[in-house]
PDB file of C-alpha atoms in Angstrom:
ATOM      1  CA  MET A   8      19.927   3.615  -5.275  1.00  0.00           C
ATOM      2  CA  ILE A   9      17.448   6.226  -4.346  1.00  0.00           C
ATOM      3  CA  TYR A  10      14.954   6.984  -6.731  1.00  0.00           C
ATOM      4  CA  LYS A  11      13.236  10.076  -6.422  1.00  0.00           C
ATOM      5  CA  GLU A  12      10.216  11.985  -8.131  1.00  0.00           C
ATOM      6  CA  LYS A  13       8.344  15.087  -7.611  1.00  0.00           C
ATOM      7  CA  PHE A  14       4.525  15.124  -7.020  1.00  0.00           C
ATOM      8  CA  LYS A  15       2.351  18.301  -6.690  1.00  0.00           C
ATOM      9  CA  ILE A  16      -0.692  17.664  -4.514  1.00  0.00           C
ATOM     10  CA  GLY A  17      -3.791  18.392  -6.577  1.00  0.00           C
ATOM     11  CA  LEU A  18      -7.567  19.361  -5.551  1.00  0.00           C
ATOM     12  CA  LYS A  19      -8.764  15.580  -5.567  1.00  0.00           C
ATOM     13  CA  ASP A  20      -5.690  14.667  -3.262  1.00  0.00           C
ATOM     14  CA  VAL A  21      -6.860  16.573  -0.352  1.00  0.00           C
ATOM     15  CA  TRP A  22      -9.616  16.548   2.179  1.00  0.00           C
ATOM     16  CA  LYS A  23     -10.789  18.686   5.224  1.00  0.00           C
ATOM     17  CA  GLY A  24      -8.426  21.620   6.027  1.00  0.00           C
ATOM     18  CA  GLN A  25      -6.893  21.279   2.408  1.00  0.00           C
ATOM     19  CA  GLU A  26      -4.510  18.452   4.087  1.00  0.00           C
ATOM     20  CA  VAL A  27      -3.091  15.511   1.697  1.00  0.00           C
ATOM     21  CA  SER A  28      -5.575  12.378   2.499  1.00  0.00           C
ATOM     22  CA  ASN A  29      -4.086   8.878   3.029  1.00  0.00           C
ATOM     23  CA  ILE A  30      -5.572   7.479  -0.147  1.00  0.00           C
ATOM     24  CA  ALA A  31      -3.472  10.341  -1.890  1.00  0.00           C
ATOM     25  CA  ILE A  32      -0.252   9.298  -0.168  1.00  0.00           C
ATOM     26  CA  LEU A  33      -0.712   5.762  -0.986  1.00  0.00           C
ATOM     27  CA  GLU A  34      -1.356   6.595  -4.801  1.00  0.00           C
ATOM     28  CA  TYR A  35       2.018   8.432  -4.667  1.00  0.00           C
ATOM     29  CA  LEU A  36       4.191   5.664  -2.779  1.00  0.00           C
ATOM     30  CA  GLU A  37       2.578   3.249  -5.319  1.00  0.00           C
ATOM     31  CA  ASP A  38       3.385   5.524  -8.576  1.00  0.00           C
ATOM     32  CA  ILE A  39       7.106   6.248  -7.604  1.00  0.00           C
ATOM     33  CA  ALA A  40       7.276   2.229  -6.985  1.00  0.00           C
ATOM     34  CA  ALA A  41       6.503   1.761 -10.257  1.00  0.00           C
ATOM     35  CA  TYR A  42       8.448   4.479 -12.172  1.00  0.00           C
ATOM     36  CA  HIS A  43      11.307   3.095 -10.250  1.00  0.00           C
ATOM     37  CA  SER A  44      10.640  -0.322 -11.465  1.00  0.00           C
ATOM     38  CA  ASP A  45      10.450   1.013 -15.148  1.00  0.00           C
ATOM     39  CA  SER A  46      13.317   2.819 -14.723  1.00  0.00           C
ATOM     40  CA  VAL A  47      15.275  -0.596 -14.326  1.00  0.00           C
ATOM     41  CA  GLY A  48      13.561  -2.555 -16.956  1.00  0.00           C
ATOM     42  CA  TYR A  49      10.854  -4.726 -14.534  1.00  0.00           C
ATOM     43  CA  GLY A  50       7.903  -2.274 -14.666  1.00  0.00           C
ATOM     44  CA  ILE A  51       4.429  -2.352 -16.427  1.00  0.00           C
ATOM     45  CA  ASN A  52       5.566  -1.373 -19.740  1.00  0.00           C
ATOM     46  CA  THR A  53       7.715  -4.586 -19.983  1.00  0.00           C
ATOM     47  CA  THR A  54       5.753  -7.065 -18.777  1.00  0.00           C
ATOM     48  CA  ASP A  55       5.164  -8.131 -22.169  1.00  0.00           C
ATOM     49  CA  GLU A  56       8.597  -9.003 -22.575  1.00  0.00           C
ATOM     50  CA  THR A  57       9.829 -10.417 -19.043  1.00  0.00           C
ATOM     51  CA  HIS A  58       6.522 -11.944 -18.092  1.00  0.00           C
ATOM     52  CA  LEU A  59       6.730 -10.456 -14.296  1.00  0.00           C
ATOM     53  CA  THR A  60       4.626  -8.298 -12.206  1.00  0.00           C
ATOM     54  CA  TRP A  61       4.759  -7.141  -8.595  1.00  0.00           C
ATOM     55  CA  ILE A  62       2.198  -7.897  -6.325  1.00  0.00           C
ATOM     56  CA  LEU A  63       1.782  -5.846  -3.297  1.00  0.00           C
ATOM     57  CA  LEU A  64       1.472  -7.510   0.052  1.00  0.00           C
ATOM     58  CA  ASP A  65       1.981  -5.104   2.970  1.00  0.00           C
ATOM     59  CA  TRP A  66       1.770  -1.166   3.571  1.00  0.00           C
ATOM     60  CA  LYS A  67       3.137   0.527   6.890  1.00  0.00           C
ATOM     61  CA  VAL A  68       3.057   4.261   6.851  1.00  0.00           C
ATOM     62  CA  LYS A  69       3.259   6.699   9.361  1.00  0.00           C
ATOM     63  CA  VAL A  70       2.372  10.450   8.655  1.00  0.00           C
ATOM     64  CA  LEU A  71       4.893  12.982  10.451  1.00  0.00           C
ATOM     65  CA  LYS A  72       3.415  15.811   9.318  1.00  0.00           C
ATOM     66  CA  ARG A  73       0.868  16.639   6.810  1.00  0.00           C
ATOM     67  CA  PRO A  74       1.383  18.559   3.617  1.00  0.00           C
ATOM     68  CA  LYS A  75      -1.475  20.760   2.040  1.00  0.00           C
ATOM     69  CA  TYR A  76      -2.925  21.314  -1.235  1.00  0.00           C
ATOM     70  CA  GLY A  77      -0.558  22.795  -3.883  1.00  0.00           C
ATOM     71  CA  GLN A  78       2.818  21.827  -2.072  1.00  0.00           C
ATOM     72  CA  VAL A  79       5.319  20.233  -4.107  1.00  0.00           C
ATOM     73  CA  LEU A  80       6.290  16.923  -2.442  1.00  0.00           C
ATOM     74  CA  ASP A  81       9.786  15.515  -3.023  1.00  0.00           C
ATOM     75  CA  ILE A  82       9.464  11.368  -2.619  1.00  0.00           C
ATOM     76  CA  HIS A  83      12.615   9.105  -2.091  1.00  0.00           C
ATOM     77  CA  THR A  84      12.130   5.224  -2.822  1.00  0.00           C
ATOM     78  CA  TRP A  85      14.599   2.508  -2.707  1.00  0.00           C
ATOM     79  CA  SER A  86      14.894  -1.398  -2.685  1.00  0.00           C
ATOM     80  CA  ARG A  87      15.910  -2.611   0.896  1.00  0.00           C
ATOM     81  CA  PHE A  88      16.276  -6.167  -0.018  1.00  0.00           C
ATOM     82  CA  PHE A  89      15.362  -9.254  -1.699  1.00  0.00           C
ATOM     83  CA  VAL A  90      14.676 -12.790  -0.103  1.00  0.00           C
ATOM     84  CA  LYS A  91      13.833 -15.287  -2.656  1.00  0.00           C
ATOM     85  CA  TYR A  92      10.271 -14.141  -4.281  1.00  0.00           C
ATOM     86  CA  TYR A  93       9.800 -11.357  -1.648  1.00  0.00           C
ATOM     87  CA  ALA A  94      11.170  -7.446  -1.985  1.00  0.00           C
ATOM     88  CA  TYR A  95      10.754  -4.854   0.394  1.00  0.00           C
ATOM     89  CA  ARG A  96      10.825  -1.264  -0.141  1.00  0.00           C
ATOM     90  CA  ASP A  97      11.137   2.075   1.615  1.00  0.00           C
ATOM     91  CA  PHE A  98       9.902   5.446   1.108  1.00  0.00           C
ATOM     92  CA  GLU A  99      10.527   9.243   2.484  1.00  0.00           C
ATOM     93  CA  VAL A 100       8.162  12.130   1.515  1.00  0.00           C
ATOM     94  CA  TYR A 101       9.611  15.402   1.981  1.00  0.00           C
ATOM     95  CA  ASP A 102       7.615  18.714   1.258  1.00  0.00           C
ATOM     96  CA  ASP A 103       8.953  21.609  -0.433  1.00  0.00           C
ATOM     97  CA  GLU A 104      10.539  23.011   2.784  1.00  0.00           C
ATOM     98  CA  ASN A 105      12.470  19.818   3.296  1.00  0.00           C
ATOM     99  CA  ASN A 106      10.555  18.509   6.109  1.00  0.00           C
ATOM    100  CA  LEU A 107       9.897  14.759   6.348  1.00  0.00           C
ATOM    101  CA  CYS A 108       6.320  13.996   6.431  1.00  0.00           C
ATOM    102  CA  VAL A 109       5.867  10.730   5.534  1.00  0.00           C
ATOM    103  CA  ILE A 110       7.786   7.363   6.237  1.00  0.00           C
ATOM    104  CA  ALA A 111       6.805   4.288   4.740  1.00  0.00           C
ATOM    105  CA  SER A 112       7.879   0.506   4.151  1.00  0.00           C
ATOM    106  CA  SER A 113       6.189  -2.109   2.008  1.00  0.00           C
ATOM    107  CA  LYS A 114       6.581  -5.774   0.988  1.00  0.00           C
ATOM    108  CA  TRP A 115       6.191  -7.019  -2.479  1.00  0.00           C
ATOM    109  CA  LEU A 116       6.186 -10.421  -4.244  1.00  0.00           C
ATOM    110  CA  LEU A 117       7.344 -11.490  -7.787  1.00  0.00           C
ATOM    111  CA  ILE A 118       4.448 -13.183 -10.002  1.00  0.00           C
ATOM    112  CA  ASP A 119       4.988 -14.805 -13.441  1.00  0.00           C
ATOM    113  CA  THR A 120       2.272 -13.591 -15.833  1.00  0.00           C
ATOM    114  CA  LEU A 121       2.357 -16.584 -17.981  1.00  0.00           C
ATOM    115  CA  ASN A 122       0.983 -19.330 -15.347  1.00  0.00           C
ATOM    116  CA  GLY A 123       0.171 -16.798 -12.395  1.00  0.00           C
ATOM    117  CA  LYS A 124       2.639 -18.479 -10.200  1.00  0.00           C
ATOM    118  CA  ILE A 125       5.267 -17.172  -7.807  1.00  0.00           C
ATOM    119  CA  ALA A 126       8.739 -16.243  -9.366  1.00  0.00           C
ATOM    120  CA  LYS A 127      12.171 -16.183  -7.685  1.00  0.00           C
ATOM    121  CA  ILE A 128      13.979 -12.726  -8.030  1.00  0.00           C
ATOM    122  CA  GLU A 129      17.063 -13.811  -9.856  1.00  0.00           C
ATOM    123  CA  LYS A 130      20.267 -11.961  -8.760  1.00  0.00           C
ATOM    124  CA  GLU A 131      20.661 -10.360 -12.250  1.00  0.00           C
ATOM    125  CA  MET A 132      17.182  -8.608 -11.448  1.00  0.00           C
ATOM    126  CA  GLY A 133      17.975  -7.824  -7.976  1.00  0.00           C
ATOM    127  CA  ASP A 134      21.488  -6.179  -9.016  1.00  0.00           C
ATOM    128  CA  LYS A 135      19.405  -3.278 -11.125  1.00  0.00           C
ATOM    129  CA  TYR A 136      17.532  -2.449  -8.111  1.00  0.00           C
ATOM    130  CA  GLU A 137      21.176  -1.489  -6.292  1.00  0.00           C
ATOM    131  CA  SER A 138      19.502  -2.290  -2.689  1.00  0.00           C
ATOM    132  CA  GLU A 139      20.020  -0.317   0.266  1.00  0.00           C
ATOM    133  CA  PRO A 140      19.950  -3.032   3.174  1.00  0.00           C
ATOM    134  CA  ASP A 141      21.113  -0.379   5.885  1.00  0.00           C
ATOM    135  CA  ARG A 142      18.795   2.063   5.174  1.00  0.00           C
ATOM    136  CA  SER A 143      15.361   1.575   7.112  1.00  0.00           C
ATOM    137  CA  VAL A 144      12.898   3.902   7.742  1.00  0.00           C
ATOM    138  CA  PHE A 145      11.198   1.796  10.666  1.00  0.00           C
ATOM    139  CA  GLY A 146      14.497   0.194  11.651  1.00  0.00           C
ATOM    140  CA  GLU A 147      13.068  -3.263  11.407  1.00  0.00           C
ATOM    141  CA  LYS A 148      13.876  -5.833   8.537  1.00  0.00           C
ATOM    142  CA  ASP A 149      10.540  -7.173   7.896  1.00  0.00           C
ATOM    143  CA  ILE A 150       6.762  -5.526   8.538  1.00  0.00           C
ATOM    144  CA  GLU A 151       4.801  -7.354  11.581  1.00  0.00           C
ATOM    145  CA  LYS A 152       2.090  -9.655  10.615  1.00  0.00           C
ATOM    146  CA  LEU A 153      -1.613  -8.427  11.632  1.00  0.00           C
ATOM    147  CA  LYS A 154      -3.896 -10.610  13.161  1.00  0.00           C
ATOM    148  CA  VAL A 155      -7.604 -11.093  12.927  1.00  0.00           C
ATOM    149  CA  PRO A 156      -9.456  -9.856  16.148  1.00  0.00           C
ATOM    150  CA  ASN A 157     -11.511 -12.069  18.460  1.00  0.00           C
ATOM    151  CA  SER A 158     -14.574  -9.956  18.063  1.00  0.00           C
ATOM    152  CA  PHE A 159     -16.082  -7.325  15.832  1.00  0.00           C
ATOM    153  CA  ASP A 160     -18.468  -4.235  16.720  1.00  0.00           C
ATOM    154  CA  SER A 161     -20.017  -3.960  13.043  1.00  0.00           C
ATOM    155  CA  SER A 162     -19.832  -5.239   9.669  1.00  0.00           C
ATOM    156  CA  ILE A 163     -20.639  -4.143   6.086  1.00  0.00           C
ATOM    157  CA  LYS A 164     -21.168  -6.052   2.606  1.00  0.00           C
ATOM    158  CA  TYR A 165     -19.852  -4.775  -0.543  1.00  0.00           C
ATOM    159  CA  LYS A 166     -20.228  -5.828  -4.215  1.00  0.00           C
ATOM    160  CA  THR A 167     -17.089  -5.010  -6.112  1.00  0.00           C
ATOM    161  CA  LYS A 168     -17.618  -2.728  -9.066  1.00  0.00           C
ATOM    162  CA  ARG A 169     -15.907  -2.056 -12.433  1.00  0.00           C
ATOM    163  CA  LYS A 170     -14.511   1.225 -11.211  1.00  0.00           C
ATOM    164  CA  ASP A 171     -12.704  -1.119  -8.590  1.00  0.00           C
ATOM    165  CA  ILE A 172     -10.436  -3.292 -11.130  1.00  0.00           C
ATOM    166  CA  ASP A 173      -7.113  -2.524 -11.773  1.00  0.00           C
ATOM    167  CA  VAL A 174      -4.891  -3.749 -14.785  1.00  0.00           C
ATOM    168  CA  ILE A 175      -4.299  -7.440 -13.704  1.00  0.00           C
ATOM    169  CA  GLY A 176      -8.167  -7.749 -13.035  1.00  0.00           C
ATOM    170  CA  HIS A 177      -8.056  -7.424  -9.206  1.00  0.00           C
ATOM    171  CA  VAL A 178      -9.412  -4.882  -7.043  1.00  0.00           C
ATOM    172  CA  HIS A 179      -6.978  -1.903  -6.834  1.00  0.00           C
ATOM    173  CA  ASN A 180      -4.508  -2.224  -3.737  1.00  0.00           C
ATOM    174  CA  LEU A 181      -5.556   1.293  -2.774  1.00  0.00           C
ATOM    175  CA  TYR A 182      -9.485   0.688  -2.948  1.00  0.00           C
ATOM    176  CA  TYR A 183      -8.989  -1.685   0.269  1.00  0.00           C
ATOM    177  CA  LEU A 184      -8.415   1.715   2.247  1.00  0.00           C
ATOM    178  CA  ASP A 185     -11.393   2.920   0.941  1.00  0.00           C
ATOM    179  CA  LEU A 186     -13.514  -0.395   1.826  1.00  0.00           C
ATOM    180  CA  ALA A 187     -11.878   0.034   5.324  1.00  0.00           C
ATOM    181  CA  TYR A 188     -13.246   3.560   5.699  1.00  0.00           C
ATOM    182  CA  GLU A 189     -16.763   2.503   4.449  1.00  0.00           C
ATOM    183  CA  ALA A 190     -16.643  -0.338   7.175  1.00  0.00           C
ATOM    184  CA  LEU A 191     -15.688   2.474  10.022  1.00  0.00           C
ATOM    185  CA  PRO A 192     -18.797   3.467  12.296  1.00  0.00           C
ATOM    186  CA  GLU A 193     -19.306   6.967  11.612  1.00  0.00           C
ATOM    187  CA  GLU A 194     -17.918   8.742  14.891  1.00  0.00           C
ATOM    188  CA  VAL A 195     -14.587   6.635  14.029  1.00  0.00           C
ATOM    189  CA  TYR A 196     -14.926   7.884  10.546  1.00  0.00           C
ATOM    190  CA  ASN A 197     -14.938  11.779  11.601  1.00  0.00           C
ATOM    191  CA  GLN A 198     -11.541  11.158  13.549  1.00  0.00           C
ATOM    192  CA  ARG A 199      -9.721  11.170  10.194  1.00  0.00           C
ATOM    193  CA  PRO A 200      -6.950  11.601   9.246  1.00  0.00           C
ATOM    194  CA  PHE A 201      -5.311   8.500  10.928  1.00  0.00           C
ATOM    195  CA  ASP A 202      -1.605   8.831  10.770  1.00  0.00           C
ATOM    196  CA  ASN A 203      -0.798   5.473  10.766  1.00  0.00           C
ATOM    197  CA  ILE A 204      -1.430   2.990   8.462  1.00  0.00           C
ATOM    198  CA  ARG A 205      -1.428  -0.779   8.493  1.00  0.00           C
ATOM    199  CA  ILE A 206      -2.791  -2.976   5.269  1.00  0.00           C
ATOM    200  CA  MET A 207      -1.793  -6.725   4.880  1.00  0.00           C
ATOM    201  CA  TYR A 208      -3.204  -8.330   1.844  1.00  0.00           C
ATOM    202  CA  LYS A 209      -3.949 -11.856   1.672  1.00  0.00           C
ATOM    203  CA  LYS A 210      -6.191 -12.885  -1.552  1.00  0.00           C
ATOM    204  CA  GLU A 211      -6.884 -10.784  -4.033  1.00  0.00           C
ATOM    205  CA  ILE A 212     -10.569  -9.610  -4.796  1.00  0.00           C
ATOM    206  CA  LYS A 213     -12.087  -9.870  -8.343  1.00  0.00           C
ATOM    207  CA  TYR A 214     -15.076  -7.803 -10.042  1.00  0.00           C
ATOM    208  CA  GLY A 215     -18.195  -8.969  -9.012  1.00  0.00           C
ATOM    209  CA  GLU A 216     -17.344 -10.598  -5.685  1.00  0.00           C
ATOM    210  CA  ILE A 217     -18.895  -9.899  -2.309  1.00  0.00           C
ATOM    211  CA  VAL A 218     -17.077  -9.192   0.759  1.00  0.00           C
ATOM    212  CA  ILE A 219     -17.653  -8.843   4.311  1.00  0.00           C
ATOM    213  CA  CYS A 220     -16.167  -5.785   5.955  1.00  0.00           C
ATOM    214  CA  LYS A 221     -15.878  -6.217   9.361  1.00  0.00           C
ATOM    215  CA  TYR A 222     -14.704  -3.581  11.952  1.00  0.00           C
ATOM    216  CA  SER A 223     -13.438  -4.188  15.453  1.00  0.00           C
ATOM    217  CA  LYS A 224     -11.921  -1.447  18.085  1.00  0.00           C
ATOM    218  CA  GLU A 225      -8.680  -2.811  19.875  1.00  0.00           C
ATOM    219  CA  GLN A 226      -7.418  -0.491  22.401  1.00  0.00           C
ATOM    220  CA  ASN A 227      -6.340   2.380  20.220  1.00  0.00           C
ATOM    221  CA  LYS A 228      -6.144   1.000  16.992  1.00  0.00           C
ATOM    222  CA  ASN A 229      -9.612   0.401  14.372  1.00  0.00           C
ATOM    223  CA  VAL A 230      -9.191  -2.636  12.522  1.00  0.00           C
ATOM    224  CA  VAL A 231     -10.959  -3.736   9.458  1.00  0.00           C
ATOM    225  CA  VAL A 232     -11.071  -7.190   8.369  1.00  0.00           C
ATOM    226  CA  ILE A 233     -12.305  -7.796   4.808  1.00  0.00           C
ATOM    227  CA  GLU A 234     -13.284 -11.403   3.957  1.00  0.00           C
ATOM    228  CA  SER A 235     -15.377 -13.347   1.501  1.00  0.00           C
ATOM    229  CA  GLU A 236     -19.206 -13.283   1.892  1.00  0.00           C
ATOM    230  CA  ASN A 237     -18.971 -17.174   3.266  1.00  0.00           C
ATOM    231  CA  GLY A 238     -16.242 -15.836   5.510  1.00  0.00           C
ATOM    232  CA  GLU A 239     -13.567 -18.809   4.299  1.00  0.00           C
ATOM    233  CA  ILE A 240     -11.280 -16.304   2.343  1.00  0.00           C
ATOM    234  CA  LEU A 241      -9.283 -13.703   4.441  1.00  0.00           C
ATOM    235  CA  HIS A 242      -8.869 -10.663   1.742  1.00  0.00           C
ATOM    236  CA  ALA A 243      -6.995  -8.174   3.919  1.00  0.00           C
ATOM    237  CA  ILE A 244      -6.626  -6.987   7.188  1.00  0.00           C
ATOM    238  CA  VAL A 245      -6.324  -2.915   7.678  1.00  0.00           C
ATOM    239  CA  GLU A 246      -5.157  -1.133  10.966  1.00  0.00           C
ATOM    240  CA  LEU A 247      -5.877   2.636  11.378  1.00  0.00           C
ATOM    241  CA  PHE A 248      -4.670   4.695  14.121  1.00  0.00           C
TER     242      PHE A 248
END
């Protein structure tokens, strides 16, 4: 089942040259994934009944053509397949001239909200999504894991604020990209936009926690590792190029 929604690019969604920003693209993708889950009875509006919620584990995004302010985007998403506790979801973004602009893949984990533990995806639930197992935008089954670099060039410290927290009490997944941008050296930051985005989430960040964002340049890729202040917890790895 292909689920579709239209999104108009607003003023807050663009940057230099009136082109849509990466954070806006991720926001559209997150929203349509939520709307799809809403439509089959496993969205945020039914959490009190199902006691289930989805946690994002991975983003892989490639921008092929960058739409501009005011354009209406036609975004398609579908469940690719389920494996025990994990769900894979892909996306395609088209502009108002039907050009394919963005492809993306994501991985999600099902959580029982009553005990905070991983929940198994039952067949009845999976069937409602009507998965498309043969439709993969990157032609691959899983998303390759990111690795922590051996060394780093620079780092910043950040204490999470109220504005960073989402509906389940964690730093919202979109803000990990903001953290990565803040950790980039100025000359690298000014190279935006990056048309390839990978975010691998490992451990949630909560309000008031201090994290260290460490930057490394690996070949043509900019890698930011987000860790706890003592370095004992890996929160996420972000890769931009």
